[in-house]
mmCIF file of C-alpha atoms in Angstrom:
data_model
loop_
_atom_site.group_PDB
_atom_site.id
_atom_site.type_symbol
_atom_site.label_atom_id
_atom_site.label_comp_id
_atom_site.label_asym_id
_atom_site.label_seq_id
_atom_site.Cartn_x
_atom_site.Cartn_y
_atom_site.Cartn_z
ATOM 1 C CA UNK A 1 7.668 -8.910 -10.014
ATOM 2 C CA UNK A 2 4.735 -6.527 -10.168
ATOM 3 C CA UNK A 3 4.021 -4.420 -7.085
ATOM 4 C CA UNK A 4 1.011 -2.191 -6.565
ATOM 5 C CA UNK A 5 1.275 0.066 -3.498
ATOM 6 C CA UNK A 6 3.299 -2.588 -1.636
ATOM 7 C CA UNK A 7 2.888 -2.278 2.141
ATOM 8 C CA UNK A 8 6.306 -3.791 2.850
ATOM 9 C CA UNK A 9 7.937 -0.983 0.876
ATOM 10 C CA UNK A 10 5.971 1.911 2.307
ATOM 11 C CA UNK A 11 9.034 3.972 3.177
ATOM 12 C CA UNK A 12 12.813 3.727 3.187
ATOM 13 C CA UNK A 13 13.311 4.303 6.936
ATOM 14 C CA UNK A 14 12.599 0.903 8.496
ATOM 15 C CA UNK A 15 12.331 2.244 12.061
ATOM 16 C CA UNK A 16 9.785 4.837 10.974
ATOM 17 C CA UNK A 17 7.913 2.189 9.017
ATOM 18 C CA UNK A 18 7.678 0.007 12.126
ATOM 19 C CA UNK A 19 6.398 3.009 14.056
ATOM 20 C CA UNK A 20 3.762 3.747 11.402
ATOM 21 C CA UNK A 21 2.730 0.096 11.327
ATOM 22 C CA UNK A 22 1.874 0.327 15.028
ATOM 23 C CA UNK A 23 -0.904 2.720 14.050
ATOM 24 C CA UNK A 24 -2.104 0.113 11.533
ATOM 25 C CA UNK A 25 -2.131 -2.461 14.344
ATOM 26 C CA UNK A 26 -4.251 -0.069 16.416
ATOM 27 C CA UNK A 27 -6.667 0.333 13.497
ATOM 28 C CA UNK A 28 -6.860 -3.469 13.168
ATOM 29 C CA UNK A 29 -7.655 -3.760 16.858
ATOM 30 C CA UNK A 30 -10.388 -1.124 16.508
ATOM 31 C CA UNK A 31 -11.863 -3.096 13.616
ATOM 32 C CA UNK A 32 -12.003 -6.198 15.832
ATOM 33 C CA UNK A 33 -13.192 -4.540 19.040
ATOM 34 C CA UNK A 34 -15.743 -1.956 17.922
ATOM 35 C CA UNK A 35 -19.407 -2.691 17.481
ATOM 36 C CA UNK A 36 -18.952 -1.883 13.791
ATOM 37 C CA UNK A 37 -15.628 -1.917 11.937
ATOM 38 C CA UNK A 38 -16.038 1.515 10.296
ATOM 39 C CA UNK A 39 -14.024 3.552 12.827
ATOM 40 C CA UNK A 40 -11.015 1.253 12.448
ATOM 41 C CA UNK A 41 -11.364 1.270 8.676
ATOM 42 C CA UNK A 42 -11.463 5.073 8.569
ATOM 43 C CA UNK A 43 -8.356 5.141 10.803
ATOM 44 C CA UNK A 44 -6.645 2.807 8.309
ATOM 45 C CA UNK A 45 -7.703 4.956 5.345
ATOM 46 C CA UNK A 46 -6.414 8.081 7.067
ATOM 47 C CA UNK A 47 -3.020 6.388 7.419
ATOM 48 C CA UNK A 48 -2.693 4.802 3.996
ATOM 49 C CA UNK A 49 -4.511 7.405 1.888
ATOM 50 C CA UNK A 50 -4.431 10.739 3.706
ATOM 51 C CA UNK A 51 -4.834 12.635 0.420
ATOM 52 C CA UNK A 52 -7.743 10.526 -0.866
ATOM 53 C CA UNK A 53 -10.869 12.004 -2.321
ATOM 54 C CA UNK A 54 -13.325 12.757 0.463
ATOM 55 C CA UNK A 55 -16.247 12.433 -1.893
ATOM 56 C CA UNK A 56 -18.991 10.882 0.275
ATOM 57 C CA UNK A 57 -19.869 8.265 -2.350
ATOM 58 C CA UNK A 58 -16.235 7.200 -2.830
ATOM 59 C CA UNK A 59 -15.652 7.135 0.931
ATOM 60 C CA UNK A 60 -18.740 4.971 1.529
ATOM 61 C CA UNK A 61 -17.657 2.601 -1.238
ATOM 62 C CA UNK A 62 -14.120 2.268 0.157
ATOM 63 C CA UNK A 63 -15.397 1.618 3.672
ATOM 64 C CA UNK A 64 -17.988 -0.893 2.450
ATOM 65 C CA UNK A 65 -15.368 -2.722 0.379
ATOM 66 C CA UNK A 66 -12.992 -3.015 3.334
ATOM 67 C CA UNK A 67 -15.782 -3.864 5.802
ATOM 68 C CA UNK A 68 -16.970 -6.801 3.700
ATOM 69 C CA UNK A 69 -14.733 -9.181 5.688
ATOM 70 C CA UNK A 70 -13.555 -7.072 8.640
ATOM 71 C CA UNK A 71 -11.826 -9.831 10.586
ATOM 72 C CA UNK A 72 -9.872 -10.947 7.519
ATOM 73 C CA UNK A 73 -8.944 -7.340 6.802
ATOM 74 C CA UNK A 74 -7.776 -6.781 10.394
ATOM 75 C CA UNK A 75 -5.741 -9.993 10.247
ATOM 76 C CA UNK A 76 -4.158 -8.927 6.941
ATOM 77 C CA UNK A 77 -3.123 -5.608 8.505
ATOM 78 C CA UNK A 78 -1.547 -7.472 11.411
ATOM 79 C CA UNK A 79 0.193 -9.912 9.066
ATOM 80 C CA UNK A 80 1.914 -7.079 7.211
ATOM 81 C CA UNK A 81 2.823 -5.419 10.511
ATOM 82 C CA UNK A 82 4.480 -8.635 11.694
ATOM 83 C CA UNK A 83 6.339 -8.970 8.394
ATOM 84 C CA UNK A 84 7.602 -5.385 8.659
ATOM 85 C CA UNK A 85 8.866 -6.058 12.178
ATOM 86 C CA UNK A 86 10.647 -9.334 11.435
ATOM 87 C CA UNK A 87 11.410 -9.646 7.729
ATOM 88 C CA UNK A 88 14.838 -9.011 6.257
ATOM 89 C CA UNK A 89 13.698 -6.491 3.663
ATOM 90 C CA UNK A 90 17.161 -6.042 2.158
ATOM 91 C CA UNK A 91 17.467 -9.780 1.503
ATOM 92 C CA UNK A 92 14.005 -9.793 -0.057
ATOM 93 C CA UNK A 93 14.841 -6.843 -2.327
ATOM 94 C CA UNK A 94 18.182 -8.352 -3.295
ATOM 95 C CA UNK A 95 16.417 -11.432 -4.647
ATOM 96 C CA UNK A 96 13.902 -9.610 -6.830
ATOM 97 C CA UNK A 97 14.430 -9.125 -10.544
ATOM 98 C CA UNK A 98 12.601 -7.208 -13.272
ATOM 99 C CA UNK A 99 10.390 -5.284 -10.852
ATOM 100 C CA UNK A 100 7.729 -2.730 -11.642
ATOM 101 C CA UNK A 101 6.237 -0.807 -8.742
ATOM 102 C CA UNK A 102 3.105 1.240 -9.225
ATOM 103 C CA UNK A 103 2.210 3.866 -6.654
ATOM 104 C CA UNK A 104 -0.606 6.400 -6.550
ATOM 105 C CA UNK A 105 0.210 10.065 -7.033
ATOM 106 C CA UNK A 106 -1.789 10.928 -3.897
ATOM 107 C CA UNK A 107 0.053 8.333 -1.824
ATOM 108 C CA UNK A 108 2.367 9.498 0.965
ATOM 109 C CA UNK A 109 5.554 11.183 -0.231
ATOM 110 C CA UNK A 110 7.678 8.710 1.747
ATOM 111 C CA UNK A 111 6.360 5.835 -0.380
ATOM 112 C CA UNK A 112 6.804 7.661 -3.674
ATOM 113 C CA UNK A 113 10.314 8.774 -2.725
ATOM 114 C CA UNK A 114 11.357 5.261 -1.694
ATOM 115 C CA UNK A 115 10.145 3.696 -4.940
ATOM 116 C CA UNK A 116 11.843 6.417 -6.973
ATOM 117 C CA UNK A 117 15.055 5.706 -5.042
ATOM 118 C CA UNK A 118 14.765 1.971 -5.741
ATOM 119 C CA UNK A 119 14.236 2.640 -9.452
ATOM 120 C CA UNK A 120 17.169 5.057 -9.574
ATOM 121 C CA UNK A 121 19.496 2.632 -7.813
ATOM 122 C CA UNK A 122 18.597 -0.499 -9.788
ATOM 123 C CA UNK A 123 18.606 -1.073 -13.521
ATOM 124 C CA UNK A 124 15.954 -3.811 -13.205
ATOM 125 C CA UNK A 125 13.428 -1.693 -11.288
ATOM 126 C CA UNK A 126 10.756 0.430 -12.962
ATOM 127 C CA UNK A 127 8.673 2.886 -10.949
ATOM 128 C CA UNK A 128 5.386 4.296 -12.205
ATOM 129 C CA UNK A 129 3.303 6.865 -10.396
ATOM 130 C CA UNK A 130 -0.348 7.200 -11.355
ATOM 131 C CA UNK A 131 -1.419 10.833 -10.913
ATOM 132 C CA UNK A 132 -4.703 11.483 -9.145
ATOM 133 C CA UNK A 133 -4.822 8.079 -7.451
ATOM 134 C CA UNK A 134 -4.182 6.844 -3.932
ATOM 135 C CA UNK A 135 -3.919 3.442 -2.261
ATOM 136 C CA UNK A 136 -7.118 2.259 -3.927
ATOM 137 C CA UNK A 137 -5.637 2.780 -7.382
ATOM 138 C CA UNK A 138 -6.613 -0.730 -8.564
ATOM 139 C CA UNK A 139 -10.222 0.428 -8.274
ATOM 140 C CA UNK A 140 -9.494 3.906 -9.635
ATOM 141 C CA UNK A 141 -7.399 3.048 -12.710
ATOM 142 C CA UNK A 142 -7.683 -0.704 -13.415
ATOM 143 C CA UNK A 143 -7.161 -0.384 -17.185
ATOM 144 C CA UNK A 144 -4.089 1.808 -16.764
ATOM 145 C CA UNK A 145 -2.590 -0.647 -14.282
ATOM 146 C CA UNK A 146 -3.343 -3.563 -16.602
ATOM 147 C CA UNK A 147 -1.669 -1.708 -19.447
ATOM 148 C CA UNK A 148 1.455 -0.993 -17.384
ATOM 149 C CA UNK A 149 1.678 -4.574 -16.158
ATOM 150 C CA UNK A 150 1.199 -6.064 -19.617
ATOM 151 C CA UNK A 151 3.873 -3.787 -21.057
ATOM 152 C CA UNK A 152 6.260 -4.708 -18.251
ATOM 153 C CA UNK A 153 5.613 -8.446 -18.578
ATOM 154 C CA UNK A 154 6.006 -8.285 -22.350
ATOM 155 C CA UNK A 155 9.407 -6.597 -22.024
ATOM 156 C CA UNK A 156 10.793 -8.957 -19.363
#
């Protein structure tokens, strides 16, 4: 199993995660309701990547990427929120084997701490943090991610 910034494992405290997901649901609603989806997308980015680069070019690119299919993006946010509310996360984790989770170094501390905890408590879990990246790390370090995934898949 290869995980990159997995939304269902955003933090250890499930109650807090549900609370945080409510803000994602509000961002999804803003994406649907507003004349343009940008305000909702910025609200989402502020939640998921509060430490992201505020470079105007990078910010415009992130917003444009997420605004490409705003309704689908809003629905995806709601889908994850529903899964967080109703899924048995412990049962899901129990049934995973040979996991690598990759999280950005600029991602929220709660996410990094939870993945480190999972790696420390399981012999079949590898955690890798990519310094200088945030939630959009697949766009920031695609070759590094590919390298990590290939190494993990070769070893398992």
